[in-house]
mmCIF file of C-alpha atoms in Angstrom:
data_model
loop_
_atom_site.group_PDB
_atom_site.id
_atom_site.type_symbol
_atom_site.label_atom_id
_atom_site.label_comp_id
_atom_site.label_asym_id
_atom_site.label_seq_id
_atom_site.Cartn_x
_atom_site.Cartn_y
_atom_site.Cartn_z
ATOM 1 C CA ASP I 1196 1.677 -6.764 -21.201
ATOM 2 C CA VAL I 1197 2.657 -10.113 -19.725
ATOM 3 C CA ALA I 1198 2.457 -8.751 -16.182
ATOM 4 C CA LEU I 1199 -0.978 -7.249 -16.825
ATOM 5 C CA CYS I 1200 -2.177 -10.591 -18.219
ATOM 6 C CA LEU I 1201 -0.847 -12.372 -15.138
ATOM 7 C CA ASP I 1202 -2.360 -9.950 -12.640
ATOM 8 C CA ALA I 1203 -4.343 -6.988 -13.947
ATOM 9 C CA ASP I 1204 -5.249 -6.064 -10.366
ATOM 10 C CA SER I 1205 -1.678 -5.786 -9.107
ATOM 11 C CA TYR I 1206 -0.831 -2.391 -7.637
ATOM 12 C CA GLU I 1207 2.830 -2.715 -8.652
ATOM 13 C CA VAL I 1208 1.975 -3.738 -12.228
ATOM 14 C CA ASN I 1209 -0.482 -0.873 -12.729
ATOM 15 C CA ARG I 1210 1.884 1.669 -11.204
ATOM 16 C CA SER I 1211 4.755 0.478 -13.407
ATOM 17 C CA ALA I 1212 2.534 0.407 -16.506
ATOM 18 C CA GLY I 1213 1.533 3.979 -15.693
ATOM 19 C CA TYR I 1214 5.170 5.108 -15.641
ATOM 20 C CA LEU I 1215 5.981 3.292 -18.863
ATOM 21 C CA SER I 1216 2.993 4.857 -20.612
ATOM 22 C CA TYR I 1217 3.848 8.302 -19.221
ATOM 23 C CA ARG I 1218 7.414 8.123 -20.507
ATOM 24 C CA LYS I 1219 6.111 7.016 -23.922
ATOM 25 C CA HIS I 1220 3.740 10.022 -23.786
ATOM 26 C CA ARG I 1221 0.675 7.764 -23.918
ATOM 27 C CA LEU I 1222 -1.071 9.831 -21.286
ATOM 28 C CA GLU I 1223 -4.556 8.330 -21.619
ATOM 29 C CA ASP I 1224 -3.055 4.881 -20.945
ATOM 30 C CA ALA I 1225 -1.070 6.299 -18.019
ATOM 31 C CA ILE I 1226 -4.274 7.782 -16.595
ATOM 32 C CA ARG I 1227 -6.040 4.426 -16.820
ATOM 33 C CA PHE I 1228 -3.208 2.592 -15.037
ATOM 34 C CA TRP I 1229 -2.712 5.202 -12.320
ATOM 35 C CA GLU I 1230 -6.445 5.485 -11.689
ATOM 36 C CA LYS I 1231 -6.458 1.734 -11.091
ATOM 37 C CA ALA I 1232 -3.318 1.842 -8.922
ATOM 38 C CA SER I 1233 -4.794 4.618 -6.777
ATOM 39 C CA THR I 1234 -7.817 2.427 -5.991
ATOM 40 C CA LEU I 1235 -5.719 -0.633 -5.158
ATOM 41 C CA LEU I 1236 -3.728 1.020 -2.362
ATOM 42 C CA ASP I 1237 -5.476 3.702 -0.343
ATOM 43 C CA THR I 1238 -2.177 5.117 0.926
ATOM 44 C CA ASP I 1239 -0.808 5.634 -2.606
ATOM 45 C CA ILE I 1240 -0.067 9.333 -3.000
ATOM 46 C CA ASN I 1241 2.360 8.994 -5.918
ATOM 47 C CA SER I 1242 -0.202 7.709 -8.425
ATOM 48 C CA CYS I 1243 -2.530 10.566 -7.484
ATOM 49 C CA GLY I 1244 0.255 13.061 -8.112
ATOM 50 C CA MET I 1245 1.026 11.525 -11.483
ATOM 51 C CA LEU I 1246 -2.673 11.700 -12.347
ATOM 52 C CA ILE I 1247 -2.590 15.446 -11.647
ATOM 53 C CA SER I 1248 0.231 15.793 -14.182
ATOM 54 C CA CYS I 1249 -1.565 13.673 -16.790
ATOM 55 C CA TYR I 1250 -4.932 15.367 -16.420
ATOM 56 C CA TRP I 1251 -3.234 18.770 -16.571
ATOM 57 C CA ALA I 1252 -1.407 17.803 -19.765
ATOM 58 C CA VAL I 1253 -4.542 16.510 -21.520
ATOM 59 C CA GLY I 1254 -6.622 19.502 -20.409
ATOM 60 C CA ASN I 1255 -9.033 17.638 -18.114
ATOM 61 C CA ALA I 1256 -9.637 20.199 -15.360
ATOM 62 C CA GLU I 1257 -12.213 18.072 -13.526
ATOM 63 C CA GLY I 1258 -9.886 15.062 -13.414
ATOM 64 C CA LYS I 1259 -6.990 17.248 -12.269
ATOM 65 C CA LEU I 1260 -8.987 18.721 -9.381
ATOM 66 C CA ARG I 1261 -10.353 15.324 -8.314
ATOM 67 C CA ALA I 1262 -6.852 13.796 -8.321
ATOM 68 C CA ALA I 1263 -5.468 16.823 -6.465
ATOM 69 C CA ARG I 1264 -8.117 16.593 -3.740
ATOM 70 C CA LEU I 1265 -7.459 12.857 -3.276
ATOM 71 C CA SER I 1266 -3.691 13.400 -3.264
ATOM 72 C CA LEU I 1267 -3.961 16.192 -0.684
ATOM 73 C CA ALA I 1268 -6.285 14.165 1.558
ATOM 74 C CA ARG I 1269 -3.876 11.221 1.548
ATOM 75 C CA ALA I 1270 -0.881 13.474 2.135
ATOM 76 C CA GLU I 1271 -2.574 15.268 5.037
ATOM 77 C CA LYS I 1272 -3.286 11.911 6.694
ATOM 78 C CA VAL I 1273 0.425 11.028 6.579
ATOM 79 C CA LEU I 1274 1.543 14.506 7.644
ATOM 80 C CA ALA I 1275 -0.726 14.372 10.696
ATOM 81 C CA GLN I 1276 1.492 11.507 11.935
ATOM 82 C CA ASP I 1277 4.805 12.565 10.350
ATOM 83 C CA PRO I 1278 4.834 16.356 9.796
ATOM 84 C CA ASN I 1279 8.495 16.395 8.701
ATOM 85 C CA ASN I 1280 8.106 13.884 5.862
ATOM 86 C CA ALA I 1281 9.570 16.064 3.109
ATOM 87 C CA MET I 1282 8.485 13.830 0.232
ATOM 88 C CA VAL I 1283 4.876 13.793 1.393
ATOM 89 C CA ILE I 1284 5.050 17.563 1.880
ATOM 90 C CA ALA I 1285 6.173 17.713 -1.775
ATOM 91 C CA TYR I 1286 3.129 15.712 -2.873
ATOM 92 C CA SER I 1287 0.901 18.054 -0.887
ATOM 93 C CA VAL I 1288 2.570 21.084 -2.511
ATOM 94 C CA TYR I 1289 1.871 19.640 -5.967
ATOM 95 C CA ALA I 1290 -1.767 19.061 -5.021
ATOM 96 C CA LEU I 1291 -2.157 22.519 -3.464
ATOM 97 C CA GLY I 1292 -0.720 24.089 -6.611
ATOM 98 C CA ALA I 1293 -3.209 22.192 -8.771
ATOM 99 C CA LEU I 1294 -6.020 23.356 -6.480
ATOM 100 C CA GLY I 1295 -4.924 26.973 -6.893
ATOM 101 C CA ASP I 1296 -3.720 27.475 -3.312
ATOM 102 C CA ALA I 1297 -0.424 29.157 -4.182
ATOM 103 C CA GLU I 1298 0.110 30.617 -0.716
ATOM 104 C CA ARG I 1299 -0.030 27.294 1.138
ATOM 105 C CA ALA I 1300 1.953 25.588 -1.618
ATOM 106 C CA THR I 1301 4.742 28.169 -1.302
ATOM 107 C CA GLU I 1302 4.792 27.992 2.507
ATOM 108 C CA ARG I 1303 5.088 24.213 2.467
ATOM 109 C CA MET I 1304 7.734 24.305 -0.230
ATOM 110 C CA LYS I 1305 9.920 26.600 1.879
ATOM 111 C CA ARG I 1306 9.442 24.390 4.948
ATOM 112 C CA ALA I 1307 10.334 21.187 3.120
ATOM 113 C CA LEU I 1308 13.477 22.758 1.659
ATOM 114 C CA LEU I 1309 14.620 23.519 5.207
ATOM 115 C CA ILE I 1310 14.042 19.888 6.200
ATOM 116 C CA GLU I 1311 15.658 18.180 3.198
ATOM 117 C CA PRO I 1312 17.306 20.663 0.809
ATOM 118 C CA ASP I 1313 18.994 17.928 -1.250
ATOM 119 C CA ASN I 1314 16.006 15.636 -1.799
ATOM 120 C CA TRP I 1315 15.937 15.120 -5.610
ATOM 121 C CA ASN I 1316 12.331 13.925 -5.891
ATOM 122 C CA MET I 1317 11.082 16.743 -3.716
ATOM 123 C CA ARG I 1318 12.979 19.434 -5.638
ATOM 124 C CA TYR I 1319 11.770 17.946 -8.913
ATOM 125 C CA ASN I 1320 8.142 18.122 -7.786
ATOM 126 C CA PHE I 1321 8.670 21.695 -6.647
ATOM 127 C CA ALA I 1322 10.072 22.628 -10.061
ATOM 128 C CA CYS I 1323 6.919 21.175 -11.621
ATOM 129 C CA VAL I 1324 4.699 23.198 -9.268
ATOM 130 C CA LEU I 1325 6.653 26.363 -9.995
ATOM 131 C CA LEU I 1326 6.181 25.787 -13.723
ATOM 132 C CA ILE I 1327 2.594 24.653 -14.077
ATOM 133 C CA SER I 1328 0.899 26.217 -11.047
ATOM 134 C CA LEU I 1329 2.880 29.315 -10.124
ATOM 135 C CA ASN I 1330 4.305 30.272 -13.538
ATOM 136 C CA GLU I 1331 7.737 30.988 -12.035
ATOM 137 C CA ILE I 1332 10.082 29.759 -14.761
ATOM 138 C CA ASP I 1333 13.361 31.079 -13.361
ATOM 139 C CA ALA I 1334 12.609 29.714 -9.888
ATOM 140 C CA ALA I 1335 11.705 26.333 -11.415
ATOM 141 C CA LEU I 1336 14.971 26.182 -13.347
ATOM 142 C CA ASP I 1337 16.893 27.211 -10.228
ATOM 143 C CA MET I 1338 15.138 24.400 -8.333
ATOM 144 C CA VAL I 1339 15.947 21.659 -10.843
ATOM 145 C CA ALA I 1340 19.434 22.830 -11.932
ATOM 146 C CA PRO I 1341 21.459 21.159 -9.130
ATOM 147 C CA GLU I 1342 19.611 17.916 -9.728
ATOM 148 C CA LEU I 1343 20.316 17.896 -13.461
ATOM 149 C CA GLU I 1344 23.989 18.345 -12.646
ATOM 150 C CA ARG I 1345 23.963 14.885 -11.047
ATOM 151 C CA ALA I 1346 20.994 13.184 -12.709
ATOM 152 C CA THR I 1347 21.210 9.571 -13.820
ATOM 153 C CA ILE I 1348 20.203 8.687 -17.370
ATOM 154 C CA GLY I 1349 16.825 7.448 -16.120
ATOM 155 C CA ARG I 1350 16.068 10.694 -14.335
ATOM 156 C CA LEU I 1351 17.274 12.761 -17.284
ATOM 157 C CA ASN I 1352 15.093 10.807 -19.701
ATOM 158 C CA HIS I 1353 12.112 11.398 -17.419
ATOM 159 C CA VAL I 1354 12.739 15.164 -17.355
ATOM 160 C CA LYS I 1355 12.979 15.200 -21.141
ATOM 161 C CA VAL I 1356 9.473 13.761 -21.606
ATOM 162 C CA ASP I 1357 7.660 15.114 -18.531
ATOM 163 C CA PRO I 1358 4.732 17.262 -19.772
ATOM 164 C CA ASP I 1359 5.142 19.500 -16.706
ATOM 165 C CA PHE I 1360 8.306 20.832 -18.372
ATOM 166 C CA ALA I 1361 6.593 21.594 -21.705
ATOM 167 C CA ALA I 1362 6.676 25.337 -21.021
ATOM 168 C CA VAL I 1363 10.483 25.362 -20.843
ATOM 169 C CA ARG I 1364 11.312 22.694 -23.413
ATOM 170 C CA ASP I 1365 12.690 25.380 -25.768
ATOM 171 C CA HIS I 1366 13.998 27.712 -23.059
ATOM 172 C CA PRO I 1367 17.722 28.379 -23.712
ATOM 173 C CA ARG I 1368 18.708 27.783 -20.093
ATOM 174 C CA PHE I 1369 16.762 24.514 -19.863
ATOM 175 C CA LYS I 1370 18.204 23.309 -23.166
ATOM 176 C CA ALA I 1371 21.715 24.126 -21.929
ATOM 177 C CA MET I 1372 21.135 22.191 -18.691
ATOM 178 C CA ILE I 1373 19.872 19.155 -20.614
ATOM 179 C CA ALA I 1374 22.838 19.313 -23.019
ATOM 180 C CA ALA I 1375 25.303 19.587 -20.119
ATOM 181 C CA ALA I 1376 23.718 16.581 -18.387
ATOM 182 C CA GLU I 1377 23.839 14.549 -21.603
ATOM 183 C CA ALA I 1378 27.496 15.446 -22.122
ATOM 184 C CA ARG I 1379 28.362 14.529 -18.531
ATOM 185 C CA LEU I 1380 26.593 11.185 -18.802
ATOM 186 C CA ALA I 1381 28.263 10.433 -22.152
ATOM 187 C CA THR I 1382 31.680 11.150 -20.620
ATOM 188 C CA GLU I 1383 30.910 9.002 -17.573
ATOM 189 C CA SER I 1384 29.802 6.090 -19.765
ATOM 190 C CA HIS I 1385 33.170 6.212 -21.549
ATOM 191 C CA GLY I 1386 35.245 6.016 -18.393
ATOM 192 C CA GLY I 1387 35.770 9.752 -18.008
ATOM 193 C CA SER I 1388 36.980 10.383 -21.558
ATOM 194 C CA PRO I 1389 34.985 12.267 -24.162
ATOM 195 C CA PRO I 1390 33.081 9.734 -26.327
ATOM 196 C CA ASN I 1391 35.127 10.445 -29.470
ATOM 197 C CA ALA I 1392 38.543 10.599 -27.768
#
């Protein structure tokens, strides 16, 4: 709130406020902040991608498609200069999925995994695409499983509230992966000993 009062037109402030709102599940606020951020920096692909997620979650198909088209256009501009940028490929995959182009999304996903198979952010975005666009639950869980095995508390907390994972929130395998990550992090925070030891 202080940062917004100091500079309501700051890209960094709006982007950060969007993430805070998203993690608090205040999606309409997140939309407002990310819409603003996306206008303040014309190379910002991340805010567009987050808008796709928000609009999808609130059921605004028109907003989702508009954000997806903008995200894809910005990603394509970067990929024309840097075709092996795996993270930007991931943003384009998310946009293509939202636009219903499953074939191109799948092709790009496979290519990016060859370039950077261990890129957490990329794999996370692919899991989201597999869940919300391609309805491939097992493939999505396979995609995110290695990342949850090493996730930090911040990343884990994000996964736990991300609306893209709503479809698997009660899935036994997903619940087991979350529980295992929580147990690992609890052990690590207690110097390698179980918390009650």
